[in-house]
Short mmCIF file of C-alpha atoms in Angstrom, two decimals:
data_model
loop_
_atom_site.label_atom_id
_atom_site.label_comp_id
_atom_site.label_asym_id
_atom_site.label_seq_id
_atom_site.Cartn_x
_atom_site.Cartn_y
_atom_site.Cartn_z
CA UNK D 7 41.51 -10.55 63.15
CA UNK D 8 44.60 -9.01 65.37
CA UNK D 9 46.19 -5.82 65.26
CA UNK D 10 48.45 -6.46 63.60
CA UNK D 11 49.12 -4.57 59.71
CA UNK D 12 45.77 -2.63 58.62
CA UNK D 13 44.78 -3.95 55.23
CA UNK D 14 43.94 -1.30 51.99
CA UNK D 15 40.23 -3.06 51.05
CA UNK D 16 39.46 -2.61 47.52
CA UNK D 17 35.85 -2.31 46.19
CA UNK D 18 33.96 -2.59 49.33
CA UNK D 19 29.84 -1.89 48.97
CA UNK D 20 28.26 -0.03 51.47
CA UNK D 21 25.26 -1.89 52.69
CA UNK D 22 23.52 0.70 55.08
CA UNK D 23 23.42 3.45 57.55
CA UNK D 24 24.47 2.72 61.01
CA UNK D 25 25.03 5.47 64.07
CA UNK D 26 26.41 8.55 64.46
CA UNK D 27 25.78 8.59 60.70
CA UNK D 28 28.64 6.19 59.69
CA UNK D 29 28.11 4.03 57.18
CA UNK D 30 28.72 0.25 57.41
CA UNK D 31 30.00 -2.60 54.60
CA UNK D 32 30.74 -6.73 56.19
CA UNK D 33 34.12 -7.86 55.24
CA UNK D 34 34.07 -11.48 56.36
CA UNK D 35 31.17 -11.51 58.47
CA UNK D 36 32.94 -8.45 60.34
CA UNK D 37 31.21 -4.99 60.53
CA UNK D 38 32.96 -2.08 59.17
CA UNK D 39 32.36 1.22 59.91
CA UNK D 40 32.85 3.99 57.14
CA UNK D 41 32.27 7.34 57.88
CA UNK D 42 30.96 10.25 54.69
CA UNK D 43 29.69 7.07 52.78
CA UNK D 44 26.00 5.93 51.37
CA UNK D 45 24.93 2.55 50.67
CA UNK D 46 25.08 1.91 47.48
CA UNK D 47 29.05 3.61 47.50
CA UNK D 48 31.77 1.06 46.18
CA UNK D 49 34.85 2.07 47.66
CA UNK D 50 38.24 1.91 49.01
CA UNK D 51 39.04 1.77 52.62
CA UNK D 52 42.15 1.70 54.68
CA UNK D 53 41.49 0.51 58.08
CA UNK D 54 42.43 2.35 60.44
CA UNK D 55 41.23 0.66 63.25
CA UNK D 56 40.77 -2.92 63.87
CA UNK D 57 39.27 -5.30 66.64
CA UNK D 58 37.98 -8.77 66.77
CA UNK D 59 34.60 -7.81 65.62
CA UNK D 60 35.01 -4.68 63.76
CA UNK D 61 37.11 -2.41 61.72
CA UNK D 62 36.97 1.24 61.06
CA UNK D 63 38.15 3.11 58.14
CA UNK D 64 38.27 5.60 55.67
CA UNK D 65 38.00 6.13 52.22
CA UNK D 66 40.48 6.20 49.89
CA UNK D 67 38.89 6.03 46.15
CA UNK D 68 35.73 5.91 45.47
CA UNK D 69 34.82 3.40 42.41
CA UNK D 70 30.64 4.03 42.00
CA UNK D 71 28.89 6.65 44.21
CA UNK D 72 25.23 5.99 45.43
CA UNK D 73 22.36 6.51 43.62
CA UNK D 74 21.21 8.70 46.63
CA UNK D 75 23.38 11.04 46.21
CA UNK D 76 22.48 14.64 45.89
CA UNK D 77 24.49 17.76 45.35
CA UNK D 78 25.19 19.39 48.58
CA UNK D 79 24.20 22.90 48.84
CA UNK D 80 27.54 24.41 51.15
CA UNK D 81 30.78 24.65 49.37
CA UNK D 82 32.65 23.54 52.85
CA UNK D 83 30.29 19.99 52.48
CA UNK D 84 32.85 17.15 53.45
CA UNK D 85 35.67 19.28 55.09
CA UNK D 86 34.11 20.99 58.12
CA UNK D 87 32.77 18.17 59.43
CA UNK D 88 29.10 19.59 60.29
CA UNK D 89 26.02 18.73 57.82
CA UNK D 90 27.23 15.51 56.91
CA UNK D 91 23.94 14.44 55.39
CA UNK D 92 23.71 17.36 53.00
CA UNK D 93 24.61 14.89 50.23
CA UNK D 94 21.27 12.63 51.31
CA UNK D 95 18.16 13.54 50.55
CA UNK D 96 16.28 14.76 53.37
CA UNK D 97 13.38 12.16 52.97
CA UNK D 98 15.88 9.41 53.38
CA UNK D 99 17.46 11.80 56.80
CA UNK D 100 14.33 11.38 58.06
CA UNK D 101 13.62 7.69 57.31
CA UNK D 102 17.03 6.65 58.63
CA UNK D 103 16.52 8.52 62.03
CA UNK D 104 13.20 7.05 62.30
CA UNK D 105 14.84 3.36 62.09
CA UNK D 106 17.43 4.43 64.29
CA UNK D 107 15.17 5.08 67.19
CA UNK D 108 13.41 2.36 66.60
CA UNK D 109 16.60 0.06 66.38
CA UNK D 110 18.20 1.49 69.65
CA UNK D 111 14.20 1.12 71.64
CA UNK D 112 14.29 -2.49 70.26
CA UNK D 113 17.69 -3.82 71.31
CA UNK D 114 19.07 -1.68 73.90
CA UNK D 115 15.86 -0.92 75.87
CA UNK D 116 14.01 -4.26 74.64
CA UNK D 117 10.52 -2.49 74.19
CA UNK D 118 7.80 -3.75 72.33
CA UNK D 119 7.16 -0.91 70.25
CA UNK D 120 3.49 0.56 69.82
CA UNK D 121 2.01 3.72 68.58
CA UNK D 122 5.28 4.92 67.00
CA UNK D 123 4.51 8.19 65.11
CA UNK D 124 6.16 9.68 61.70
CA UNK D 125 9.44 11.41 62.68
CA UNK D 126 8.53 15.29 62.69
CA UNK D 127 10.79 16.92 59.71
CA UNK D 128 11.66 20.46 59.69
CA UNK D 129 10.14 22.79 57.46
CA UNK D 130 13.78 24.71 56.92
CA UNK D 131 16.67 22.19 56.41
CA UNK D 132 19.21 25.15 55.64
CA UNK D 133 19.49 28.46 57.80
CA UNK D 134 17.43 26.54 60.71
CA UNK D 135 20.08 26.92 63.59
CA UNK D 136 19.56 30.10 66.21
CA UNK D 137 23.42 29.58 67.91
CA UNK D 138 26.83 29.06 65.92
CA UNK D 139 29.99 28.66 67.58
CA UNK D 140 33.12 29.54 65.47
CA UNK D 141 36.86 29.27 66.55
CA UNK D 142 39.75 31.75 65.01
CA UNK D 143 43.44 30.03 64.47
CA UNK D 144 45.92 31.85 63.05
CA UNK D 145 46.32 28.85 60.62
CA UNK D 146 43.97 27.60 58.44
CA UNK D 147 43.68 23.70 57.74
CA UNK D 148 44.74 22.66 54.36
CA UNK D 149 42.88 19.99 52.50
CA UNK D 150 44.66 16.83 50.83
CA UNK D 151 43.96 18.14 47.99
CA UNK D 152 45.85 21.79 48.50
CA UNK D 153 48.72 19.59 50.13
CA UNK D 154 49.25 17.35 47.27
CA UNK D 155 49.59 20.29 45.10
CA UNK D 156 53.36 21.39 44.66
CA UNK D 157 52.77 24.95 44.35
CA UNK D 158 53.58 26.85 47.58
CA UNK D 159 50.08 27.50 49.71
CA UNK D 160 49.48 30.29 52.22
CA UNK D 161 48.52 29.32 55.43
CA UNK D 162 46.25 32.29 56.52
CA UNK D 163 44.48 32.92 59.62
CA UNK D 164 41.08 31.18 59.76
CA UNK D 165 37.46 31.89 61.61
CA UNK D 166 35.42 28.49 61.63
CA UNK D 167 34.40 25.33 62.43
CA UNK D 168 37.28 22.46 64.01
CA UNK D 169 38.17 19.60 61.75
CA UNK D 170 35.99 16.56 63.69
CA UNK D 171 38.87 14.39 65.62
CA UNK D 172 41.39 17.66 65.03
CA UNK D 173 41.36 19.32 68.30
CA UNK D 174 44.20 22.27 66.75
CA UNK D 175 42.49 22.59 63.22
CA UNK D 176 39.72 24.94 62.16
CA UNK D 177 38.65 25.02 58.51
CA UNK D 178 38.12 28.54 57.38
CA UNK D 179 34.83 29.56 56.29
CA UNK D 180 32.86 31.73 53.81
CA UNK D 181 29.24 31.15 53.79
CA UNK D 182 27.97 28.39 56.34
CA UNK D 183 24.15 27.38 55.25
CA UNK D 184 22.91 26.79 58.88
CA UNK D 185 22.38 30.47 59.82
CA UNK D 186 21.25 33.16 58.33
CA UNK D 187 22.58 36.26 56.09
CA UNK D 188 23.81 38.15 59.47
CA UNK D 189 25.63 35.63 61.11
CA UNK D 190 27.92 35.48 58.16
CA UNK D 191 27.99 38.93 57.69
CA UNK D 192 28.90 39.50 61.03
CA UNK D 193 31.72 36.83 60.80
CA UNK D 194 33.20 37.55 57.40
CA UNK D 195 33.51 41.43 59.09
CA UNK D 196 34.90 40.32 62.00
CA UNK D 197 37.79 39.00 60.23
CA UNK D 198 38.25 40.89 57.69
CA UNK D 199 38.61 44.13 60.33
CA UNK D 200 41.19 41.82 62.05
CA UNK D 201 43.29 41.07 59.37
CA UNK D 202 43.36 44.96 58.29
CA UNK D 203 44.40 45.94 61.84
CA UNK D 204 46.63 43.00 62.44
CA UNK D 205 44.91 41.45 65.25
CA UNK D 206 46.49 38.29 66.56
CA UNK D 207 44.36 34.90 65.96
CA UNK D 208 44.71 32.06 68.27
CA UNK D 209 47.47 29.67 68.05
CA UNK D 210 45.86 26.79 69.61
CA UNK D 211 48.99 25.05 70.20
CA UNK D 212 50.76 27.24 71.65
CA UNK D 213 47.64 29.02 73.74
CA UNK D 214 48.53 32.62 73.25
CA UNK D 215 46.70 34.91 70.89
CA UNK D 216 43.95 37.95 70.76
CA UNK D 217 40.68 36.42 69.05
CA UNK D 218 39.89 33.15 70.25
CA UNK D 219 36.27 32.41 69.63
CA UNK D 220 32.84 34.20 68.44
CA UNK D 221 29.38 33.12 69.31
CA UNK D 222 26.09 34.10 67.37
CA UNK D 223 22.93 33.59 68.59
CA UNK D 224 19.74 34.65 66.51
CA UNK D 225 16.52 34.53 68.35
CA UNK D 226 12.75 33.81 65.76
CA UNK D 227 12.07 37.69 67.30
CA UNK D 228 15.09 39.52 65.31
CA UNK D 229 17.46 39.27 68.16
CA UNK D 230 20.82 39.04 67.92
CA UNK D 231 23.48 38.46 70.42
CA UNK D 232 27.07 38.11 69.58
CA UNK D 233 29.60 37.01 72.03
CA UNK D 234 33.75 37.30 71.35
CA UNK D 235 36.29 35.91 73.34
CA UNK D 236 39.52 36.93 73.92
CA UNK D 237 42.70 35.23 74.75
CA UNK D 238 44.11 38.10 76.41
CA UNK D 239 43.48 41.65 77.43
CA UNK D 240 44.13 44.61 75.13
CA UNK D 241 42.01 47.51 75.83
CA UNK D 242 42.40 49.74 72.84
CA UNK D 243 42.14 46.70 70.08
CA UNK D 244 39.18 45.42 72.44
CA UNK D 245 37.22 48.14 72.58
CA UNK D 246 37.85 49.40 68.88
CA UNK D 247 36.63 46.46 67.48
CA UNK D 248 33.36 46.32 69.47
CA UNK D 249 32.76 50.00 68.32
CA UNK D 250 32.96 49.17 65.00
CA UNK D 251 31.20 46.46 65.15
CA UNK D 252 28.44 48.23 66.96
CA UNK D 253 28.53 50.93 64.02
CA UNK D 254 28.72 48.56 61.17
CA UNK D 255 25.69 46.55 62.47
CA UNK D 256 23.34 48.68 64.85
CA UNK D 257 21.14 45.82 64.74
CA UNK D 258 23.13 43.47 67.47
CA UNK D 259 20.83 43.52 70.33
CA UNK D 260 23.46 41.88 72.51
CA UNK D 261 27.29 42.78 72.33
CA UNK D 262 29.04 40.16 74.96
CA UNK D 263 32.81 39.79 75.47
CA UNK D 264 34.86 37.74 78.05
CA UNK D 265 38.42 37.45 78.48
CA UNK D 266 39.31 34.03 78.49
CA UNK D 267 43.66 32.95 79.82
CA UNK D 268 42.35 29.07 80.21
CA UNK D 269 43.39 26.07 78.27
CA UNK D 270 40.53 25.26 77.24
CA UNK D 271 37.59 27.51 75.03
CA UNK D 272 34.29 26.64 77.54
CA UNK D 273 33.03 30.16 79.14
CA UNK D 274 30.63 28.60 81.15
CA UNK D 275 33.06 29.86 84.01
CA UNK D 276 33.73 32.74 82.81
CA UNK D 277 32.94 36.41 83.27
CA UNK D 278 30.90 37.85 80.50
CA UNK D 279 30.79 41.63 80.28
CA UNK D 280 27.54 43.54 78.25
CA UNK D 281 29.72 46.24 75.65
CA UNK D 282 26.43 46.99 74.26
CA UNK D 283 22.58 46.75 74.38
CA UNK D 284 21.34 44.27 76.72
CA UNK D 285 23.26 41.08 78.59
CA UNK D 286 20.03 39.35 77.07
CA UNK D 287 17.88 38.58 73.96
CA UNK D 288 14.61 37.40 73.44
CA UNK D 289 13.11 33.89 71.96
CA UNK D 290 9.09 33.90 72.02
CA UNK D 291 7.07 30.81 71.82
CA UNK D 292 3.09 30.93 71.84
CA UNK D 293 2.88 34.11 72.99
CA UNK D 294 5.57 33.51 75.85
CA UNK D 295 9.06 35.45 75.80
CA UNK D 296 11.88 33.70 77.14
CA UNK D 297 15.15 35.24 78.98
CA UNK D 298 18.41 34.19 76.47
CA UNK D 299 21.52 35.03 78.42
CA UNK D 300 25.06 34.44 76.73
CA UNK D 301 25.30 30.85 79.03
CA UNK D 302 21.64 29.92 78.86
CA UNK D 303 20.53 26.59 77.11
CA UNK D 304 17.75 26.77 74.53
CA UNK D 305 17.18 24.54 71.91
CA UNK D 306 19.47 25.32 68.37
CA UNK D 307 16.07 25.02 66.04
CA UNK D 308 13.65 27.77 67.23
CA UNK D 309 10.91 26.32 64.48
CA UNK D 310 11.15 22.72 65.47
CA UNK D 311 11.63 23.49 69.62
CA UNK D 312 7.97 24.48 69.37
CA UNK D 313 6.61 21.24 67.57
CA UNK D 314 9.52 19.24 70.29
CA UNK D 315 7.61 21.17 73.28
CA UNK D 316 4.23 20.93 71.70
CA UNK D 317 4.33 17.37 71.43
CA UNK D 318 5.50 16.58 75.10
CA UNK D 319 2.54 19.27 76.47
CA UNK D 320 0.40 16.72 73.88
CA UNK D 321 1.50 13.63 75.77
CA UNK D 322 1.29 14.16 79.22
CA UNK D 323 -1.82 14.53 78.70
CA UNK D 324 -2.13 17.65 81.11
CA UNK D 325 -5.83 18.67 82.43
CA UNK D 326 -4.54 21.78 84.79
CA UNK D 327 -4.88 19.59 88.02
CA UNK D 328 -1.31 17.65 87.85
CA UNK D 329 1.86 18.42 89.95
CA UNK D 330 4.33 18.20 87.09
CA UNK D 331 8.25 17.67 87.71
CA UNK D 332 10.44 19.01 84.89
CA UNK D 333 13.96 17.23 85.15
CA UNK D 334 16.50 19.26 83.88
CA UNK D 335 15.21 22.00 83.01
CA UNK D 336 17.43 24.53 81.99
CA UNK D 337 16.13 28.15 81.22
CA UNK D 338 12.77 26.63 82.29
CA UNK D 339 11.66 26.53 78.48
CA UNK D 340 9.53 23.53 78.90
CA UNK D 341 8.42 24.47 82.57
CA UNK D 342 6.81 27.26 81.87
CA UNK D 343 5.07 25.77 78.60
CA UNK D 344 3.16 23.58 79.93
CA UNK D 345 2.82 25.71 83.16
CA UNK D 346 -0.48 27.32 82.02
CA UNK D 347 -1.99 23.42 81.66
CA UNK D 348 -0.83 22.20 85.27
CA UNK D 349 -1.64 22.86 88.60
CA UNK D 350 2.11 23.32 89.85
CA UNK D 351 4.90 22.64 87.68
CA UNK D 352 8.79 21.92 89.47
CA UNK D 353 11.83 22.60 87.72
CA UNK D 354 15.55 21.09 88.55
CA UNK D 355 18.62 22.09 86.68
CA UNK D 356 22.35 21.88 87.63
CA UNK D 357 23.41 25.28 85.92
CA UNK D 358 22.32 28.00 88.59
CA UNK D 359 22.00 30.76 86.35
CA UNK D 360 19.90 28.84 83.86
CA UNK D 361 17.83 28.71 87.11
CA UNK D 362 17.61 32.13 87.39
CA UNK D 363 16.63 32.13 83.79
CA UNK D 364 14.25 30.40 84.32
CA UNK D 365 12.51 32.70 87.64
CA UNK D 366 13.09 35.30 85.02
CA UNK D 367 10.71 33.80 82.22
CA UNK D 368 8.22 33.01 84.88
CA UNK D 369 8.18 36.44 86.01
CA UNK D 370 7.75 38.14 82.65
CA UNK D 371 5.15 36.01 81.48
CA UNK D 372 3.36 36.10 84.46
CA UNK D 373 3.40 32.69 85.78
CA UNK D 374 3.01 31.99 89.15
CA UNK D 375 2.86 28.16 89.60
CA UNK D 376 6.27 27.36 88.70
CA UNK D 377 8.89 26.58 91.41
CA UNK D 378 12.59 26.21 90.18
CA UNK D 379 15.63 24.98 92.11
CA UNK D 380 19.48 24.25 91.76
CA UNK D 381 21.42 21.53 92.19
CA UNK D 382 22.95 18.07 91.02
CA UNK D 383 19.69 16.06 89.89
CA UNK D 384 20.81 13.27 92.28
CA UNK D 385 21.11 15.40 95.19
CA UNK D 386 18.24 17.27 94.66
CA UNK D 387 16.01 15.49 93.93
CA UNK D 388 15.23 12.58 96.71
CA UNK D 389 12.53 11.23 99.11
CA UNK D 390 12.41 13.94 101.33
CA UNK D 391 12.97 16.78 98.28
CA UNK D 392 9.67 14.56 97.19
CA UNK D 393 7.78 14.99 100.63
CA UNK D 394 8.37 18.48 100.91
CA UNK D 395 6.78 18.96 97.42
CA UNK D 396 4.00 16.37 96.91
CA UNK D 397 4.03 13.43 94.68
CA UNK D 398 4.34 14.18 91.08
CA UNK D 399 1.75 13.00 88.91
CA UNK D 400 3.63 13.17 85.75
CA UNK D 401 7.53 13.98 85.21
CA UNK D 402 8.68 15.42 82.30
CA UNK D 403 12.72 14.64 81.94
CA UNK D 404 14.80 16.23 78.82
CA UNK D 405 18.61 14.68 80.42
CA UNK D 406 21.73 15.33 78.41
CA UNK D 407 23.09 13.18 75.51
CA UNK D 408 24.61 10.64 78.66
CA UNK D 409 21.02 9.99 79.84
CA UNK D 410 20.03 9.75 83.32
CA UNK D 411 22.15 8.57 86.30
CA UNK D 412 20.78 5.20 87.74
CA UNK D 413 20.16 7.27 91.44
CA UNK D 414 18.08 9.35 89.17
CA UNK D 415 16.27 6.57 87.53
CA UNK D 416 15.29 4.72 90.88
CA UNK D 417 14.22 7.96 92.31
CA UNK D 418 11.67 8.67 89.53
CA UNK D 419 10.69 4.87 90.43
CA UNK D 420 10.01 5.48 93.87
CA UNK D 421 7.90 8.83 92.97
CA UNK D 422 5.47 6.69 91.07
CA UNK D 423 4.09 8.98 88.77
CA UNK D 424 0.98 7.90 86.60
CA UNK D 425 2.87 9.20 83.39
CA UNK D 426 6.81 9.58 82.51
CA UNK D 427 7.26 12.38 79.54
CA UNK D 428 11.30 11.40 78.10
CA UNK D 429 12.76 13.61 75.47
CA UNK D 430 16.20 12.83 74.69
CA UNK D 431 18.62 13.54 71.98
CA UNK D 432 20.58 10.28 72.41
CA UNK D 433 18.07 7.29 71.91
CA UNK D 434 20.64 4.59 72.82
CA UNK D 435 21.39 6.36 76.43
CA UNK D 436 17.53 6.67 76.14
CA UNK D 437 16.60 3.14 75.36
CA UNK D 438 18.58 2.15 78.10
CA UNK D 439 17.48 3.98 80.96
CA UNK D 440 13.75 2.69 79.70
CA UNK D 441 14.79 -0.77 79.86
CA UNK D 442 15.44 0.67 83.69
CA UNK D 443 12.18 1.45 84.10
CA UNK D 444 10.49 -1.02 82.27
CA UNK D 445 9.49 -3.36 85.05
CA UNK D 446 7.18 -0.94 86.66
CA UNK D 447 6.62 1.55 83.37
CA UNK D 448 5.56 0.38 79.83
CA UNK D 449 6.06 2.63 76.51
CA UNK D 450 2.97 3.70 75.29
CA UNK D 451 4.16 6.15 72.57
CA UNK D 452 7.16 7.50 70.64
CA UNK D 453 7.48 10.15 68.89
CA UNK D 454 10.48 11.70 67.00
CA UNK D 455 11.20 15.06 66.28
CA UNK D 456 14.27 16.12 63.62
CA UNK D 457 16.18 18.97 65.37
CA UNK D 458 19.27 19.03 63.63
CA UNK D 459 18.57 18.75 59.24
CA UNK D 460 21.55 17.08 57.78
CA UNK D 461 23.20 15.37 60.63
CA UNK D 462 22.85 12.28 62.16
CA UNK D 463 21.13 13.99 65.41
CA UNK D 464 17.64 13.18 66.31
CA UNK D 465 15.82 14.21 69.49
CA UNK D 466 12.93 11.76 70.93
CA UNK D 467 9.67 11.52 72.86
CA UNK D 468 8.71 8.71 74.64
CA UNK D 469 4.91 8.55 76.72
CA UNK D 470 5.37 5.89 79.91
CA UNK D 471 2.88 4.61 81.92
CA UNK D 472 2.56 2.84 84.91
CA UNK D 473 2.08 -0.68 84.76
CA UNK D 474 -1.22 -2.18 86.21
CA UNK D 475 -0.45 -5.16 88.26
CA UNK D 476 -3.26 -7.51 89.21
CA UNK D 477 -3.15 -8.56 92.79
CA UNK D 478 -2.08 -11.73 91.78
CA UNK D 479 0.88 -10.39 90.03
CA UNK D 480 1.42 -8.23 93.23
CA UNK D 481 1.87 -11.35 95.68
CA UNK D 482 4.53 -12.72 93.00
CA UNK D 483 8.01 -12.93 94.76
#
């Protein structure tokens, strides 16, 4: 098939799940890919995309819906783009991610799968997340059903999530069912107090406005830190709003705000300036407190972080005499975890002031055997980075979604470590930089762990060990 005219397909069946939680139907022995569909759906698609092997498309009519199918519990299910599962029930989340891993081990990373463990579920699917990022435009995005109406519709100012592919429209929203009662107090306020005093929201087209974006972060300890950006300086509307907000919810820990004249809405290069309370908040975690700074990483499910980290500390299999590696770090979450079960434990993270993060949480919790260092993993970590520090006896690497680079990967090889600890919220970039690894390290365990209820997201364990290679096998060319 060309690409030439994309065909209306009438009546198509879902057959099953397939990743980034599209769904997928075979027209002609030809995958197609349909995203916010079950199997069991009979539907029409227009193709919107087609190559030789595959189409992509969406739906225009739906004929029979799945006998999954659930009622979704948020009101803005299907238009903001996040939760996309809410319509699934969560047993079948869960089974679907499990086979997912498993899929992307099996043909990506070509590993012969053993001791694969039940996927760890959340106990909270709704209210789970501790950080929400929302996004003000002074135009809120109008469903096709509100544009096929042919009364006149007003196009208000919105504070929410972007429409997924829609880079200039953010869907306005009410109550969002991933954090708790004062996040969306905070953020129904927020606007409200704007609209009343005529604050400007962001034209994202045209890049000039007053709000731009809010942050809320809500720590398991009662913490709250809320960050707003603004696209511009104005003193008096600035620093009126913050004292009302500060007066309308004395519980914010954390009051953050940056002034941010870029293109583009990432403030990891930004200035951010304390208004009120501290520049931090708290997370805790067996007894340990960790340093949350407006830029710091830590993981978006509080609950299911400490069955992620418990689970790696379980694996490596730590006995207090190991010199433990930590790749990529960040705040030093897992670092110091484990800290208390290793001799010496060596952290690496590209973000220097998660680094300092990171000092910090050693410090207050009174851990002395952690060592932490910035830097490009690449860079940093070599042979002579290596030398200086003694061999590692087990590394513990937790890369972004892209996985590690290949310098990386051969540098773990030539470190030789008895035991490789991978968590990884992409299994595909994880699967293949196993199948890297696989001529000297073997899988020995997998476990996943369900992070993110309702979406397709899944993060991943994975236990390595090294090989045992007769001497026969050694004098093999």
């Amino acid at each position: 098939m060309g690409r030439g005219k994309k065909p209306l397909l009438e009546k198509v069946e879902i057959q099953k799940i397939a990743a980034e939680g599209k769904s997928i139907a075979y027209i002609d022995e030809k995958v197609l890919f349909v995203p916010n569909t079950l199997p069991g759906d009979i539907v029409d698609v227009q193709v919107t995309r087609k190559r030789k092997n595959f189409m992509e498309g969406i739906v225009t009519h739906t004929h029979r819906f799945s006998a999954l199918r659930i009622a979704p519990a948020c009101t803005h299910f299907g238009i903001c783009g996040g939760c996309k599962w809410q319509n699934l029930p969560y047993e079948k989340q869960l089974e679907f991610k499990q086979q997912e891993i498993n899929d992307n081990l099996q043909r990506i990373g070509k590993i012969k799968l053993q001791n694969v463990y039940p996927i760890i579920g959340s106990a909270r699917q709704l209210y789970y997340r501790n950080k929400l990022e929302f996004t003000f435009s002074n135009k809120r995005f109008l469903t096709r059903e509100e544009i096929s109406r042919e009364a006149d519709i007003e196009r208000t100012p919105a504070l929410g999530f972007h429409v997924p592919g829609l880079f200039d429209k953010v869907v306005d929203i009410d109550h969002c069912c991933l954090q708790g009662s004062s996040s969306n107090e905070i953020r129904n306020f927020i606007k409200t107090y704007a609209l009343k005093k005529g604050l400007s929201f962001y034209d994202i087209r045209a890049q000039q406005g007053f709000l731009r974006t809010l942050i809320i972060r809500t720590a398991s300890t009662g913490e709250i830190m809320v960050i707003l950006a603004f696209g511009h300086e104005d003193t008096g509307a600035r620093e009126q709003l913050l004292e009302t907000l500060v007066r309308q919810f004395p519980q914010i820990t954390s009051l953050m705000y940056v002034i941010n004249e870029k293109l583009n809405d990432n403030l990891t290069d930004q200035d951010m300036f304390c208004f009120h309370g501290r520049d931090h908040i708290f997370e805790e975690m067996e007894g340990l407190k960790f340093k949350i700074g407006p830029k710091s990483f830590y993981q978006t499910n509080s609950e299911q972080a400490y069955n992620l980290y418990s689970k790696t500390r379980e694996l490596a299999g730590l006995t207090g005499q190991e010199t433990v590696y930590d790749l990529y770090t960040g705040t030093g979450t897992i670092a110091n975890f484990i800290a208390r079960q290793a001799r010496k434990v060596i952290g690496i993270e590209y973000v220097p002031e998660a680094i300092e993060d990171a000092k910090v949480n050693s410090a207050i919790n009174h851990i002395d055997n952690t060592i932490f260092y910035a830097g490009d993993m690449k860079d940093v970590l070599n042979a002579s980075f290596i030398s200086k520090h003694g061999q590692p006896d087990i590394i513990i690497t937790d890369p972004p979604r892209a996985g590690m680079h290949p310098d990386v990967v051969q540098t773990i090889l030539q470190a030789s470590p008895e035991r490789i600890v991978y968590v990884s919220c992409n299994s595909a970039t994880q699967a293949r930089d196993l199948q890297m690894m696989d001529s000297a390290y073997e899988v020995i365990a997998v476990q996943p762990v369900d992070m993110f209820p309702h979406t397709h997201h899944v993060e991943n364990i994975v236990l390595l060990r090294k090989r045992e290679f007769s001497q026969t096998d050694s004098c093999q060319p």
